[in-house]
Structures are given as structure tokens and as C-alpha cells.
JSON list of C-alpha atoms in Angstrom, two decimals:
[
{"chain": "A", "resi": 47, "resn": "MET", "atom": "CA", "xyz": [0.00, 0.18, -0.06]},
{"chain": "A", "resi": 48, "resn": "ASP", "atom": "CA", "xyz": [1.66, 3.54, -0.75]},
{"chain": "A", "resi": 49, "resn": "PHE", "atom": "CA", "xyz": [0.04, 6.23, 1.27]},
{"chain": "A", "resi": 50, "resn": "TYR", "atom": "CA", "xyz": [1.02, 10.48, 0.88]},
{"chain": "A", "resi": 51, "resn": "GLU", "atom": "CA", "xyz": [0.07, 12.74, 2.74]},
{"chain": "A", "resi": 52, "resn": "VAL", "atom": "CA", "xyz": [-0.90, 15.29, -0.50]},
{"chain": "A", "resi": 53, "resn": "ALA", "atom": "CA", "xyz": [-1.99, 18.60, 1.63]},
{"chain": "A", "resi": 54, "resn": "ASN", "atom": "CA", "xyz": [-2.03, 20.19, 5.55]},
{"chain": "A", "resi": 55, "resn": "THR", "atom": "CA", "xyz": [-4.00, 22.80, 6.45]},
{"chain": "A", "resi": 56, "resn": "PRO", "atom": "CA", "xyz": [-3.06, 25.06, 9.87]},
{"chain": "A", "resi": 57, "resn": "THR", "atom": "CA", "xyz": [-6.12, 24.31, 11.32]},
{"chain": "A", "resi": 58, "resn": "GLY", "atom": "CA", "xyz": [-4.09, 19.81, 11.30]},
{"chain": "A", "resi": 59, "resn": "HIS", "atom": "CA", "xyz": [-6.81, 18.91, 8.59]},
{"chain": "A", "resi": 60, "resn": "SER", "atom": "CA", "xyz": [-5.49, 16.36, 5.89]},
{"chain": "A", "resi": 61, "resn": "ILE", "atom": "CA", "xyz": [-5.54, 15.14, 2.04]},
{"chain": "A", "resi": 62, "resn": "TRP", "atom": "CA", "xyz": [-3.75, 11.73, 1.69]},
{"chain": "A", "resi": 63, "resn": "ARG", "atom": "CA", "xyz": [-3.35, 9.77, -1.14]},
{"chain": "A", "resi": 64, "resn": "MET", "atom": "CA", "xyz": [-3.14, 6.27, -1.59]},
{"chain": "A", "resi": 65, "resn": "ALA", "atom": "CA", "xyz": [-3.27, 3.09, -3.98]},
{"chain": "A", "resi": 66, "resn": "TYR", "atom": "CA", "xyz": [-3.80, -0.19, -2.65]},
{"chain": "A", "resi": 67, "resn": "GLY", "atom": "CA", "xyz": [-5.00, -3.48, -3.99]},
{"chain": "A", "resi": 68, "resn": "ILE", "atom": "CA", "xyz": [-8.05, -5.75, -2.53]},
{"chain": "A", "resi": 69, "resn": "GLU", "atom": "CA", "xyz": [-8.24, -9.50, -3.01]},
{"chain": "A", "resi": 70, "resn": "TYR", "atom": "CA", "xyz": [-12.15, -10.39, -2.59]},
{"chain": "A", "resi": 71, "resn": "SER", "atom": "CA", "xyz": [-13.67, -13.61, -1.67]},
{"chain": "A", "resi": 72, "resn": "GLY", "atom": "CA", "xyz": [-17.34, -15.25, -1.81]},
{"chain": "A", "resi": 73, "resn": "GLY", "atom": "CA", "xyz": [-19.40, -14.50, -4.19]},
{"chain": "A", "resi": 74, "resn": "LEU", "atom": "CA", "xyz": [-17.21, -11.73, -5.68]},
{"chain": "A", "resi": 75, "resn": "ALA", "atom": "CA", "xyz": [-13.98, -13.42, -6.07]},
{"chain": "A", "resi": 76, "resn": "GLY", "atom": "CA", "xyz": [-11.51, -11.37, -7.14]},
{"chain": "A", "resi": 77, "resn": "LYS", "atom": "CA", "xyz": [-8.70, -8.51, -6.81]},
{"chain": "A", "resi": 78, "resn": "THR", "atom": "CA", "xyz": [-9.21, -4.62, -6.85]},
{"chain": "A", "resi": 79, "resn": "GLN", "atom": "CA", "xyz": [-6.46, -1.87, -7.67]},
{"chain": "A", "resi": 80, "resn": "ASP", "atom": "CA", "xyz": [-7.87, 1.23, -6.24]},
{"chain": "A", "resi": 81, "resn": "THR", "atom": "CA", "xyz": [-6.89, 4.87, -5.96]},
{"chain": "A", "resi": 82, "resn": "GLU", "atom": "CA", "xyz": [-8.36, 6.69, -3.13]},
{"chain": "A", "resi": 83, "resn": "PHE", "atom": "CA", "xyz": [-8.38, 10.01, -1.71]},
{"chain": "A", "resi": 84, "resn": "GLN", "atom": "CA", "xyz": [-8.68, 10.79, 2.20]},
{"chain": "A", "resi": 85, "resn": "ILE", "atom": "CA", "xyz": [-9.48, 14.29, 4.06]},
{"chain": "A", "resi": 86, "resn": "LEU", "atom": "CA", "xyz": [-9.19, 13.38, 7.39]},
{"chain": "A", "resi": 87, "resn": "ASP", "atom": "CA", "xyz": [-9.44, 16.11, 10.44]},
{"chain": "A", "resi": 88, "resn": "PRO", "atom": "CA", "xyz": [-6.68, 15.76, 13.29]},
{"chain": "A", "resi": 89, "resn": "GLY", "atom": "CA", "xyz": [-8.68, 13.41, 14.93]},
{"chain": "A", "resi": 90, "resn": "GLY", "atom": "CA", "xyz": [-8.46, 10.89, 12.03]},
{"chain": "A", "resi": 91, "resn": "TYR", "atom": "CA", "xyz": [-12.39, 11.33, 11.03]},
{"chain": "A", "resi": 92, "resn": "GLY", "atom": "CA", "xyz": [-13.10, 11.89, 7.33]},
{"chain": "A", "resi": 93, "resn": "SER", "atom": "CA", "xyz": [-14.34, 11.16, 3.94]},
{"chain": "A", "resi": 94, "resn": "ILE", "atom": "CA", "xyz": [-13.00, 9.19, 1.68]},
{"chain": "A", "resi": 95, "resn": "ASP", "atom": "CA", "xyz": [-13.31, 8.88, -2.31]},
{"chain": "A", "resi": 96, "resn": "SER", "atom": "CA", "xyz": [-12.13, 6.09, -4.32]},
{"chain": "A", "resi": 97, "resn": "ALA", "atom": "CA", "xyz": [-12.09, 4.49, -8.09]},
{"chain": "A", "resi": 98, "resn": "GLY", "atom": "CA", "xyz": [-11.13, 1.48, -9.14]},
{"chain": "A", "resi": 99, "resn": "ALA", "atom": "CA", "xyz": [-10.76, -2.19, -11.26]},
{"chain": "A", "resi": 100, "resn": "PHE", "atom": "CA", "xyz": [-12.20, -5.72, -10.33]},
{"chain": "A", "resi": 101, "resn": "VAL", "atom": "CA", "xyz": [-10.82, -8.62, -12.27]},
{"chain": "A", "resi": 102, "resn": "GLY", "atom": "CA", "xyz": [-12.13, -12.50, -11.40]},
{"chain": "A", "resi": 103, "resn": "ARG", "atom": "CA", "xyz": [-15.24, -13.91, -10.56]},
{"chain": "A", "resi": 104, "resn": "LEU", "atom": "CA", "xyz": [-18.99, -13.00, -10.15]},
{"chain": "A", "resi": 105, "resn": "ASP", "atom": "CA", "xyz": [-20.94, -15.63, -9.22]},
{"chain": "A", "resi": 106, "resn": "GLY", "atom": "CA", "xyz": [-19.30, -17.98, -11.18]},
{"chain": "A", "resi": 107, "resn": "PHE", "atom": "CA", "xyz": [-18.85, -15.13, -14.09]},
{"chain": "A", "resi": 108, "resn": "GLU", "atom": "CA", "xyz": [-15.57, -14.11, -15.40]},
{"chain": "A", "resi": 109, "resn": "GLY", "atom": "CA", "xyz": [-14.38, -10.50, -16.15]},
{"chain": "A", "resi": 110, "resn": "GLY", "atom": "CA", "xyz": [-13.82, -7.28, -14.86]},
{"chain": "A", "resi": 111, "resn": "PHE", "atom": "CA", "xyz": [-15.42, -4.01, -14.33]},
{"chain": "A", "resi": 112, "resn": "MET", "atom": "CA", "xyz": [-14.88, -0.07, -12.77]},
{"chain": "A", "resi": 113, "resn": "PHE", "atom": "CA", "xyz": [-16.19, 1.22, -9.61]},
{"chain": "A", "resi": 114, "resn": "GLU", "atom": "CA", "xyz": [-16.23, 4.42, -7.82]},
{"chain": "A", "resi": 115, "resn": "SER", "atom": "CA", "xyz": [-16.98, 4.93, -4.35]},
{"chain": "A", "resi": 116, "resn": "GLU", "atom": "CA", "xyz": [-17.56, 7.33, -1.41]},
{"chain": "A", "resi": 117, "resn": "GLY", "atom": "CA", "xyz": [-17.55, 7.04, 2.52]},
{"chain": "A", "resi": 118, "resn": "VAL", "atom": "CA", "xyz": [-16.20, 8.11, 5.93]},
{"chain": "A", "resi": 119, "resn": "GLN", "atom": "CA", "xyz": [-13.52, 6.98, 8.33]},
{"chain": "A", "resi": 120, "resn": "ASN", "atom": "CA", "xyz": [-13.94, 6.56, 12.01]},
{"chain": "A", "resi": 121, "resn": "ALA", "atom": "CA", "xyz": [-10.03, 7.52, 13.90]},
{"chain": "A", "resi": 122, "resn": "ASP", "atom": "CA", "xyz": [-9.94, 4.38, 14.69]},
{"chain": "A", "resi": 123, "resn": "GLY", "atom": "CA", "xyz": [-9.72, 2.84, 11.04]},
{"chain": "A", "resi": 124, "resn": "SER", "atom": "CA", "xyz": [-12.64, 1.77, 10.54]},
{"chain": "A", "resi": 125, "resn": "PHE", "atom": "CA", "xyz": [-14.78, 2.96, 7.11]},
{"chain": "A", "resi": 126, "resn": "VAL", "atom": "CA", "xyz": [-17.94, 2.77, 5.21]},
{"chain": "A", "resi": 127, "resn": "MET", "atom": "CA", "xyz": [-17.99, 3.05, 1.79]},
{"chain": "A", "resi": 128, "resn": "ASN", "atom": "CA", "xyz": [-20.72, 2.89, -0.91]},
{"chain": "A", "resi": 129, "resn": "PHE", "atom": "CA", "xyz": [-19.80, 2.38, -4.54]},
{"chain": "A", "resi": 130, "resn": "ASP", "atom": "CA", "xyz": [-21.68, 1.98, -8.25]},
{"chain": "A", "resi": 131, "resn": "ILE", "atom": "CA", "xyz": [-20.25, -0.49, -10.82]},
{"chain": "A", "resi": 132, "resn": "VAL", "atom": "CA", "xyz": [-19.14, 2.55, -13.78]},
{"chain": "A", "resi": 133, "resn": "PRO", "atom": "CA", "xyz": [-21.93, 2.03, -16.09]},
{"chain": "A", "resi": 134, "resn": "GLY", "atom": "CA", "xyz": [-20.26, 0.09, -19.24]},
{"chain": "A", "resi": 135, "resn": "THR", "atom": "CA", "xyz": [-17.33, -1.09, -17.66]},
{"chain": "A", "resi": 136, "resn": "GLY", "atom": "CA", "xyz": [-17.98, -4.39, -17.17]},
{"chain": "A", "resi": 137, "resn": "HIS", "atom": "CA", "xyz": [-16.36, -6.83, -20.08]},
{"chain": "A", "resi": 138, "resn": "GLY", "atom": "CA", "xyz": [-15.66, -10.75, -20.49]},
{"chain": "A", "resi": 139, "resn": "GLY", "atom": "CA", "xyz": [-18.71, -12.54, -18.50]},
{"chain": "A", "resi": 140, "resn": "LEU", "atom": "CA", "xyz": [-19.67, -9.21, -16.68]},
{"chain": "A", "resi": 141, "resn": "THR", "atom": "CA", "xyz": [-20.15, -7.06, -19.88]},
{"chain": "A", "resi": 142, "resn": "GLY", "atom": "CA", "xyz": [-23.37, -5.35, -19.36]},
{"chain": "A", "resi": 143, "resn": "LEU", "atom": "CA", "xyz": [-23.00, -6.09, -15.25]},
{"chain": "A", "resi": 144, "resn": "ALA", "atom": "CA", "xyz": [-24.98, -2.76, -13.27]},
{"chain": "A", "resi": 145, "resn": "GLY", "atom": "CA", "xyz": [-25.10, -2.39, -9.32]},
{"chain": "A", "resi": 146, "resn": "ARG", "atom": "CA", "xyz": [-23.72, -1.11, -6.43]},
{"chain": "A", "resi": 147, "resn": "GLY", "atom": "CA", "xyz": [-22.81, -2.08, -2.95]},
{"chain": "A", "resi": 148, "resn": "GLN", "atom": "CA", "xyz": [-21.50, -1.17, 0.07]},
{"chain": "A", "resi": 149, "resn": "VAL", "atom": "CA", "xyz": [-18.09, -2.29, 1.53]},
{"chain": "A", "resi": 150, "resn": "VAL", "atom": "CA", "xyz": [-17.62, -1.58, 5.62]},
{"chain": "A", "resi": 151, "resn": "ALA", "atom": "CA", "xyz": [-14.40, -2.29, 7.73]},
{"chain": "A", "resi": 152, "resn": "THR", "atom": "CA", "xyz": [-14.87, -2.86, 11.30]},
{"chain": "A", "resi": 153, "resn": "ARG", "atom": "CA", "xyz": [-12.95, -2.88, 14.43]},
{"chain": "A", "resi": 154, "resn": "GLU", "atom": "CA", "xyz": [-15.51, -3.85, 17.43]},
{"chain": "A", "resi": 155, "resn": "HIS", "atom": "CA", "xyz": [-13.87, -7.23, 17.69]},
{"chain": "A", "resi": 156, "resn": "CYS", "atom": "CA", "xyz": [-10.91, -5.39, 18.79]},
{"chain": "A", "resi": 157, "resn": "ARG", "atom": "CA", "xyz": [-9.50, -4.23, 22.65]},
{"chain": "A", "resi": 158, "resn": "PRO", "atom": "CA", "xyz": [-9.53, -0.62, 23.37]},
{"chain": "A", "resi": 159, "resn": "GLU", "atom": "CA", "xyz": [-5.38, -0.47, 23.57]},
{"chain": "A", "resi": 160, "resn": "ASP", "atom": "CA", "xyz": [-5.17, -2.36, 19.83]},
{"chain": "A", "resi": 161, "resn": "THR", "atom": "CA", "xyz": [-3.83, -0.53, 17.42]},
{"chain": "A", "resi": 162, "resn": "PRO", "atom": "CA", "xyz": [-4.26, -0.65, 13.56]},
{"chain": "A", "resi": 163, "resn": "ASP", "atom": "CA", "xyz": [-1.08, -3.13, 13.96]},
{"chain": "A", "resi": 164, "resn": "THR", "atom": "CA", "xyz": [-2.37, -5.51, 16.95]},
{"chain": "A", "resi": 165, "resn": "CYS", "atom": "CA", "xyz": [-5.65, -5.85, 15.68]},
{"chain": "A", "resi": 166, "resn": "GLU", "atom": "CA", "xyz": [-6.77, -6.92, 11.81]},
{"chain": "A", "resi": 167, "resn": "THR", "atom": "CA", "xyz": [-9.62, -4.56, 10.56]},
{"chain": "A", "resi": 168, "resn": "LEU", "atom": "CA", "xyz": [-12.63, -7.01, 9.47]},
{"chain": "A", "resi": 169, "resn": "VAL", "atom": "CA", "xyz": [-14.15, -6.51, 5.89]},
{"chain": "A", "resi": 170, "resn": "SER", "atom": "CA", "xyz": [-17.38, -7.45, 4.74]},
{"chain": "A", "resi": 171, "resn": "TYR", "atom": "CA", "xyz": [-18.93, -6.39, 1.44]},
{"chain": "A", "resi": 172, "resn": "THR", "atom": "CA", "xyz": [-22.68, -6.59, -0.52]},
{"chain": "A", "resi": 173, "resn": "LEU", "atom": "CA", "xyz": [-23.57, -6.09, -3.60]},
{"chain": "A", "resi": 174, "resn": "ALA", "atom": "CA", "xyz": [-26.72, -5.85, -5.60]},
{"chain": "A", "resi": 175, "resn": "TYR", "atom": "CA", "xyz": [-26.64, -5.98, -9.33]},
{"chain": "A", "resi": 176, "resn": "SER", "atom": "CA", "xyz": [-28.05, -6.69, -12.83]},
{"chain": "A", "resi": 177, "resn": "LEU", "atom": "CA", "xyz": [-26.59, -8.94, -15.39]},
{"chain": "A", "resi": 178, "resn": "PRO", "atom": "CA", "xyz": [-28.04, -9.72, -18.77]},
{"chain": "A", "resi": 179, "resn": "ARG", "atom": "CA", "xyz": [-27.65, -12.84, -20.04]},
{"chain": "A", "resi": 180, "resn": "ALA", "atom": "CA", "xyz": [-28.53, -13.62, -23.52]}
]
């Protein structure tokens, strides 16, 4: 993961740019490449905007698509991101794909003294989609 501070204000708010990949399993199985921007206050709360590309399988159909998302982050690193599949970007077995979903990262199972280095963030997703079949 590449994480760069782009700007910082006198009030302590900052803008960060991240580049990373995520591996998904379940009905959506594959990998993404993501670019993300975060605007955070001094306590670590803020907004997240990202875009990326997925390649893999969706309920047995192999292909890929592009997505864009927005969300909010808490100081402990937990977040909720809502994403949309960009219309017209589905390819392979996912040609014509449309949909939207949500990614949720939680740290509720962690102890108060834990940090992101000592307790893993758990990530889950939901995806509602339509896929035309000939």
C-alpha cells in the first residue's frame, strides 16, 4: 500500500492519497486496484473517495469492471464505503453489468488498547447487481 500526504492545513486537516489492492472472496472473488483520497481531521475522522478496477468472478461469471466509491472513516480506521459499478465498464462475462454495493470495515472485536498493527480490521461487502444474459 502506498500512502502519501498530499496537503495539510493550519487547522490540522489533511488530504491523503492511497494506492492499494484488495482481494475479495465469496460471490465476488478476485482482486481490485484502487486509488483513494481521504480528507481527515486531526483525530482521524473524515471522508473517503476512490475509484478502481476489479478483475475476477462474480457468481461464476469471469470478467471485470470499474467502480467509484465514497464513504466515511472513523478515527480507529473503521469505515463505510458505498460504491457504484461504472456503467459500460463490464467486460468478459460481466459485460453489461450494473450495480451498487457497500464495503464495511469494522474494529468492534478489538480491545481498547489495540492499534491497527495489533488487531486486524475485518472487512465485509454487499453487492446488488443485474447482469443481462443472452
